[in-house]
């Protein structure tokens, strides 16, 4: 077992010991779908708005899972490591601190995938709805959404001077993004400018592309490009500004 695999195993054990993180990944998205989706259980494509709602809800639940991992868990963990000088101590050993960063991303990504699987199973068997109809597009949208949101999370981790700062910046960014995604107010009821911003925001574009693929449609190319550009830009800036201590 090499250094990276050992670090991944340790980080996974630490993650699984945090009940709050497990709640955000598995219980919250499933609970969200059950509360809002059960009244519309069994809706079909002929039901119009109900069908739209039942593709929006699982997409929102998945985006919620990814967003919380990316903007809450990841920056907090790296901020704590920086505060406790874990990264600095690793720099004096044969294990490069970058491996810890990679291990964190791998563990959070794995938990995001696990959350997506649980959500998809819940939609299929609890809400009596089919699996994503356009699976290749769904996988593409999911991967781009993960890359985009994790890049933003790494940028927060790079800029936040402490764990407390990361704990403040993450929610301060997450909840406005959740609003722009249409979690509280449908975007077709928002002012035009605000709705267009929401269409290309990280969470908004993730929700829309996942929902489109779930319904068997092709995700909008401009939204996929927005996710890809944000992922690249966020990764470049995070690499440029990241501090090990």
mmCIF file of C-alpha atoms in Angstrom:
data_model
loop_
_atom_site.group_PDB
_atom_site.id
_atom_site.type_symbol
_atom_site.label_atom_id
_atom_site.label_comp_id
_atom_site.label_asym_id
_atom_site.label_seq_id
_atom_site.Cartn_x
_atom_site.Cartn_y
_atom_site.Cartn_z
ATOM 1 C CA UNK A 1 0.000 0.000 0.000
ATOM 2 C CA UNK A 2 1.568 3.294 -1.089
ATOM 3 C CA UNK A 3 1.398 6.632 0.726
ATOM 4 C CA UNK A 4 -1.602 7.943 -1.210
ATOM 5 C CA UNK A 5 -3.750 4.856 -0.616
ATOM 6 C CA UNK A 6 -2.914 4.971 3.102
ATOM 7 C CA UNK A 7 -3.894 8.631 3.271
ATOM 8 C CA UNK A 8 -7.152 7.916 1.413
ATOM 9 C CA UNK A 9 -7.950 5.113 3.874
ATOM 10 C CA UNK A 10 -7.262 7.363 6.874
ATOM 11 C CA UNK A 11 -9.281 10.268 5.464
ATOM 12 C CA UNK A 12 -12.170 7.934 4.659
ATOM 13 C CA UNK A 13 -12.214 6.641 8.249
ATOM 14 C CA UNK A 14 -12.203 10.198 9.584
ATOM 15 C CA UNK A 15 -15.051 11.158 7.247
ATOM 16 C CA UNK A 16 -17.167 8.167 8.268
ATOM 17 C CA UNK A 17 -16.748 9.131 11.934
ATOM 18 C CA UNK A 18 -18.499 12.453 11.281
ATOM 19 C CA UNK A 19 -22.277 11.902 11.552
ATOM 20 C CA UNK A 20 -23.025 15.437 10.317
ATOM 21 C CA UNK A 21 -21.162 14.814 7.052
ATOM 22 C CA UNK A 22 -22.955 11.490 6.555
ATOM 23 C CA UNK A 23 -26.287 13.211 7.177
ATOM 24 C CA UNK A 24 -25.576 15.815 4.493
ATOM 25 C CA UNK A 25 -24.487 13.180 1.979
ATOM 26 C CA UNK A 26 -27.166 10.526 2.458
ATOM 27 C CA UNK A 27 -30.081 11.529 4.712
ATOM 28 C CA UNK A 28 -30.718 15.153 3.706
ATOM 29 C CA UNK A 29 -31.039 14.635 -0.089
ATOM 30 C CA UNK A 30 -33.226 11.561 0.404
ATOM 31 C CA UNK A 31 -35.386 13.354 2.962
ATOM 32 C CA UNK A 32 -35.768 16.323 0.628
ATOM 33 C CA UNK A 33 -37.048 14.094 -2.154
ATOM 34 C CA UNK A 34 -39.425 12.169 0.096
ATOM 35 C CA UNK A 35 -40.981 15.280 1.623
ATOM 36 C CA UNK A 36 -41.588 17.006 -1.705
ATOM 37 C CA UNK A 37 -41.777 14.012 -4.021
ATOM 38 C CA UNK A 38 -44.106 11.550 -2.262
ATOM 39 C CA UNK A 39 -47.243 13.664 -2.884
ATOM 40 C CA UNK A 40 -46.463 13.342 -6.622
ATOM 41 C CA UNK A 41 -45.450 9.669 -6.525
ATOM 42 C CA UNK A 42 -46.115 7.867 -9.776
ATOM 43 C CA UNK A 43 -46.312 10.972 -11.962
ATOM 44 C CA UNK A 44 -45.614 10.311 -15.635
ATOM 45 C CA UNK A 45 -44.464 12.395 -18.550
ATOM 46 C CA UNK A 46 -48.145 13.132 -19.289
ATOM 47 C CA UNK A 47 -48.507 14.921 -15.965
ATOM 48 C CA UNK A 48 -46.569 17.961 -17.184
ATOM 49 C CA UNK A 49 -45.559 20.026 -14.187
ATOM 50 C CA UNK A 50 -45.387 17.012 -11.874
ATOM 51 C CA UNK A 51 -42.961 15.258 -14.189
ATOM 52 C CA UNK A 52 -40.834 18.392 -14.336
ATOM 53 C CA UNK A 53 -40.892 18.615 -10.545
ATOM 54 C CA UNK A 54 -39.837 14.989 -10.160
ATOM 55 C CA UNK A 55 -36.793 15.493 -12.377
ATOM 56 C CA UNK A 56 -35.930 18.794 -10.687
ATOM 57 C CA UNK A 57 -36.061 17.387 -7.140
ATOM 58 C CA UNK A 58 -33.510 14.545 -7.557
ATOM 59 C CA UNK A 59 -31.252 16.882 -9.554
ATOM 60 C CA UNK A 60 -31.470 19.457 -6.764
ATOM 61 C CA UNK A 61 -30.796 16.754 -4.170
ATOM 62 C CA UNK A 62 -27.666 15.621 -6.024
ATOM 63 C CA UNK A 63 -26.448 19.194 -6.450
ATOM 64 C CA UNK A 64 -27.103 19.776 -2.748
ATOM 65 C CA UNK A 65 -24.938 16.788 -1.846
ATOM 66 C CA UNK A 66 -22.078 17.828 -4.124
ATOM 67 C CA UNK A 67 -22.309 21.466 -3.052
ATOM 68 C CA UNK A 68 -22.166 20.697 0.654
ATOM 69 C CA UNK A 69 -19.199 18.383 0.228
ATOM 70 C CA UNK A 70 -17.391 20.912 -1.965
ATOM 71 C CA UNK A 71 -18.181 24.146 -0.109
ATOM 72 C CA UNK A 72 -18.515 22.926 3.493
ATOM 73 C CA UNK A 73 -16.589 19.709 4.152
ATOM 74 C CA UNK A 74 -13.551 20.102 1.873
ATOM 75 C CA UNK A 75 -12.560 23.707 2.750
ATOM 76 C CA UNK A 76 -13.157 23.053 6.468
ATOM 77 C CA UNK A 77 -10.941 19.958 6.531
ATOM 78 C CA UNK A 78 -8.095 21.656 4.680
ATOM 79 C CA UNK A 79 -8.450 24.765 6.852
ATOM 80 C CA UNK A 80 -8.133 22.647 9.995
ATOM 81 C CA UNK A 81 -5.058 20.902 8.613
ATOM 82 C CA UNK A 82 -3.478 24.248 7.794
ATOM 83 C CA UNK A 83 -4.309 25.685 11.241
ATOM 84 C CA UNK A 84 -2.855 22.653 13.028
ATOM 85 C CA UNK A 85 0.243 22.759 10.809
ATOM 86 C CA UNK A 86 -0.431 19.245 9.543
ATOM 87 C CA UNK A 87 0.547 20.257 6.016
ATOM 88 C CA UNK A 88 3.736 21.909 7.247
ATOM 89 C CA UNK A 89 4.728 18.792 9.206
ATOM 90 C CA UNK A 90 4.031 16.593 6.190
ATOM 91 C CA UNK A 91 6.385 18.769 4.176
ATOM 92 C CA UNK A 92 9.265 17.560 6.373
ATOM 93 C CA UNK A 93 8.509 13.889 5.627
ATOM 94 C CA UNK A 94 8.848 11.877 2.408
ATOM 95 C CA UNK A 95 5.060 12.251 1.988
ATOM 96 C CA UNK A 96 4.337 15.415 0.010
ATOM 97 C CA UNK A 97 1.497 17.575 1.401
ATOM 98 C CA UNK A 98 -0.125 17.510 -2.042
ATOM 99 C CA UNK A 99 -0.979 13.847 -1.432
ATOM 100 C CA UNK A 100 -3.180 14.864 1.485
ATOM 101 C CA UNK A 101 -4.981 17.324 -0.763
ATOM 102 C CA UNK A 102 -5.525 14.595 -3.358
ATOM 103 C CA UNK A 103 -6.726 12.177 -0.670
ATOM 104 C CA UNK A 104 -9.288 14.725 0.540
ATOM 105 C CA UNK A 105 -10.628 15.236 -2.975
ATOM 106 C CA UNK A 106 -10.774 11.469 -3.622
ATOM 107 C CA UNK A 107 -12.688 10.759 -0.395
ATOM 108 C CA UNK A 108 -15.177 13.585 -0.917
ATOM 109 C CA UNK A 109 -15.653 12.579 -4.548
ATOM 110 C CA UNK A 110 -16.291 8.972 -3.523
ATOM 111 C CA UNK A 111 -18.862 10.112 -0.974
ATOM 112 C CA UNK A 112 -20.512 12.294 -3.612
ATOM 113 C CA UNK A 113 -20.799 9.314 -5.968
ATOM 114 C CA UNK A 114 -22.190 7.168 -3.136
ATOM 115 C CA UNK A 115 -24.743 9.887 -2.369
ATOM 116 C CA UNK A 116 -25.721 10.018 -6.041
ATOM 117 C CA UNK A 117 -26.281 6.255 -6.104
ATOM 118 C CA UNK A 118 -28.446 6.383 -2.957
ATOM 119 C CA UNK A 119 -30.455 9.273 -4.427
ATOM 120 C CA UNK A 120 -31.003 7.432 -7.718
ATOM 121 C CA UNK A 121 -32.135 4.291 -5.865
ATOM 122 C CA UNK A 122 -34.482 6.379 -3.732
ATOM 123 C CA UNK A 123 -36.032 7.977 -6.812
ATOM 124 C CA UNK A 124 -36.497 4.597 -8.460
ATOM 125 C CA UNK A 125 -38.010 2.614 -5.588
ATOM 126 C CA UNK A 126 -39.480 5.172 -3.178
ATOM 127 C CA UNK A 127 -40.902 7.620 -5.707
ATOM 128 C CA UNK A 128 -41.612 4.986 -8.383
ATOM 129 C CA UNK A 129 -39.725 6.974 -11.005
ATOM 130 C CA UNK A 130 -37.325 5.617 -13.644
ATOM 131 C CA UNK A 131 -33.567 6.005 -13.548
ATOM 132 C CA UNK A 132 -31.977 8.819 -15.582
ATOM 133 C CA UNK A 133 -33.166 8.304 -19.156
ATOM 134 C CA UNK A 134 -30.093 9.800 -20.838
ATOM 135 C CA UNK A 135 -27.349 8.093 -18.843
ATOM 136 C CA UNK A 136 -24.291 9.295 -20.843
ATOM 137 C CA UNK A 137 -25.469 12.904 -20.562
ATOM 138 C CA UNK A 138 -26.266 12.368 -16.875
ATOM 139 C CA UNK A 139 -22.746 11.088 -16.150
ATOM 140 C CA UNK A 140 -21.223 13.998 -18.079
ATOM 141 C CA UNK A 141 -23.366 16.550 -16.242
ATOM 142 C CA UNK A 142 -22.572 14.944 -12.885
ATOM 143 C CA UNK A 143 -18.809 14.907 -13.514
ATOM 144 C CA UNK A 144 -18.777 18.508 -14.728
ATOM 145 C CA UNK A 145 -20.889 19.592 -11.752
ATOM 146 C CA UNK A 146 -18.494 17.840 -9.368
ATOM 147 C CA UNK A 147 -15.436 19.347 -11.081
ATOM 148 C CA UNK A 148 -16.964 22.833 -11.030
ATOM 149 C CA UNK A 149 -18.106 22.814 -7.389
ATOM 150 C CA UNK A 150 -14.960 21.109 -6.102
ATOM 151 C CA UNK A 151 -12.830 23.694 -7.917
ATOM 152 C CA UNK A 152 -14.782 26.430 -6.129
ATOM 153 C CA UNK A 153 -14.315 24.571 -2.829
ATOM 154 C CA UNK A 154 -10.571 24.274 -3.383
ATOM 155 C CA UNK A 155 -10.433 27.978 -4.171
ATOM 156 C CA UNK A 156 -12.145 28.706 -0.839
ATOM 157 C CA UNK A 157 -9.621 26.444 0.890
ATOM 158 C CA UNK A 158 -6.791 28.267 -0.873
ATOM 159 C CA UNK A 159 -7.979 31.744 0.122
ATOM 160 C CA UNK A 160 -9.362 31.110 3.628
ATOM 161 C CA UNK A 161 -6.675 31.857 6.247
ATOM 162 C CA UNK A 162 -8.263 29.555 8.863
ATOM 163 C CA UNK A 163 -10.863 26.856 9.388
ATOM 164 C CA UNK A 164 -13.190 29.433 10.936
ATOM 165 C CA UNK A 165 -12.889 31.594 7.826
ATOM 166 C CA UNK A 166 -13.580 28.602 5.575
ATOM 167 C CA UNK A 167 -16.597 27.761 7.734
ATOM 168 C CA UNK A 168 -17.934 31.272 7.102
ATOM 169 C CA UNK A 169 -17.081 31.625 3.411
ATOM 170 C CA UNK A 170 -18.584 28.271 2.382
ATOM 171 C CA UNK A 171 -22.148 28.908 3.631
ATOM 172 C CA UNK A 172 -21.979 32.564 2.572
ATOM 173 C CA UNK A 173 -21.433 31.341 -0.996
ATOM 174 C CA UNK A 174 -23.523 28.169 -0.866
ATOM 175 C CA UNK A 175 -26.904 29.605 0.117
ATOM 176 C CA UNK A 176 -26.979 32.365 -2.541
ATOM 177 C CA UNK A 177 -25.993 29.737 -5.122
ATOM 178 C CA UNK A 178 -28.792 27.501 -3.833
ATOM 179 C CA UNK A 179 -31.240 30.362 -4.238
ATOM 180 C CA UNK A 180 -30.031 31.016 -7.795
ATOM 181 C CA UNK A 181 -30.529 27.313 -8.547
ATOM 182 C CA UNK A 182 -34.246 27.757 -7.835
ATOM 183 C CA UNK A 183 -34.427 25.977 -4.481
ATOM 184 C CA UNK A 184 -36.808 28.532 -2.948
ATOM 185 C CA UNK A 185 -38.130 30.456 -5.913
ATOM 186 C CA UNK A 186 -38.455 28.971 -9.415
ATOM 187 C CA UNK A 187 -36.214 30.803 -11.832
ATOM 188 C CA UNK A 188 -39.103 31.515 -14.176
ATOM 189 C CA UNK A 189 -40.497 33.709 -11.396
ATOM 190 C CA UNK A 190 -37.242 35.598 -10.862
ATOM 191 C CA UNK A 191 -36.296 38.868 -12.586
ATOM 192 C CA UNK A 192 -34.834 38.105 -16.004
ATOM 193 C CA UNK A 193 -31.271 39.142 -15.157
ATOM 194 C CA UNK A 194 -31.265 37.129 -11.920
ATOM 195 C CA UNK A 195 -32.679 34.090 -13.698
ATOM 196 C CA UNK A 196 -29.989 34.224 -16.400
ATOM 197 C CA UNK A 197 -27.288 34.454 -13.718
ATOM 198 C CA UNK A 198 -28.844 31.437 -12.024
ATOM 199 C CA UNK A 199 -28.849 29.473 -15.287
ATOM 200 C CA UNK A 200 -25.053 29.656 -15.482
ATOM 201 C CA UNK A 201 -24.198 29.623 -11.774
ATOM 202 C CA UNK A 202 -22.409 26.473 -10.526
ATOM 203 C CA UNK A 203 -25.417 25.005 -8.721
ATOM 204 C CA UNK A 204 -27.987 26.278 -11.220
ATOM 205 C CA UNK A 205 -26.206 24.817 -14.233
ATOM 206 C CA UNK A 206 -25.602 21.550 -12.349
ATOM 207 C CA UNK A 207 -29.281 21.209 -11.431
ATOM 208 C CA UNK A 208 -30.490 22.034 -14.952
ATOM 209 C CA UNK A 209 -28.121 19.688 -16.770
ATOM 210 C CA UNK A 210 -28.811 16.803 -14.361
ATOM 211 C CA UNK A 211 -32.575 17.345 -14.593
ATOM 212 C CA UNK A 212 -32.477 17.460 -18.395
ATOM 213 C CA UNK A 213 -30.504 14.217 -18.575
ATOM 214 C CA UNK A 214 -32.820 12.585 -16.032
ATOM 215 C CA UNK A 215 -35.793 13.456 -18.229
ATOM 216 C CA UNK A 216 -34.068 11.968 -21.290
ATOM 217 C CA UNK A 217 -33.170 15.283 -22.885
ATOM 218 C CA UNK A 218 -29.786 16.655 -23.893
ATOM 219 C CA UNK A 219 -28.355 19.169 -21.405
ATOM 220 C CA UNK A 220 -27.870 22.684 -22.744
ATOM 221 C CA UNK A 221 -24.389 23.025 -24.208
ATOM 222 C CA UNK A 222 -23.843 26.594 -22.870
ATOM 223 C CA UNK A 223 -24.507 25.343 -19.325
ATOM 224 C CA UNK A 224 -22.100 22.431 -19.746
ATOM 225 C CA UNK A 225 -19.485 24.868 -21.035
ATOM 226 C CA UNK A 226 -20.118 27.181 -18.064
ATOM 227 C CA UNK A 227 -19.463 24.286 -15.677
ATOM 228 C CA UNK A 228 -16.280 23.302 -17.524
ATOM 229 C CA UNK A 229 -14.930 26.871 -17.662
ATOM 230 C CA UNK A 230 -15.647 27.424 -13.960
ATOM 231 C CA UNK A 231 -13.921 24.129 -13.127
ATOM 232 C CA UNK A 232 -10.782 25.057 -15.065
ATOM 233 C CA UNK A 233 -10.677 28.637 -13.816
ATOM 234 C CA UNK A 234 -11.307 27.636 -10.200
ATOM 235 C CA UNK A 235 -8.615 24.939 -10.329
ATOM 236 C CA UNK A 236 -6.050 27.316 -11.817
ATOM 237 C CA UNK A 237 -6.753 29.995 -9.213
ATOM 238 C CA UNK A 238 -6.757 27.454 -6.368
ATOM 239 C CA UNK A 239 -3.374 26.146 -7.500
ATOM 240 C CA UNK A 240 -2.041 29.689 -7.809
ATOM 241 C CA UNK A 241 -3.145 30.872 -4.346
ATOM 242 C CA UNK A 242 -3.029 27.685 -2.267
ATOM 243 C CA UNK A 243 -0.856 27.936 0.846
ATOM 244 C CA UNK A 244 0.492 24.929 2.742
ATOM 245 C CA UNK A 245 0.809 26.895 5.993
#
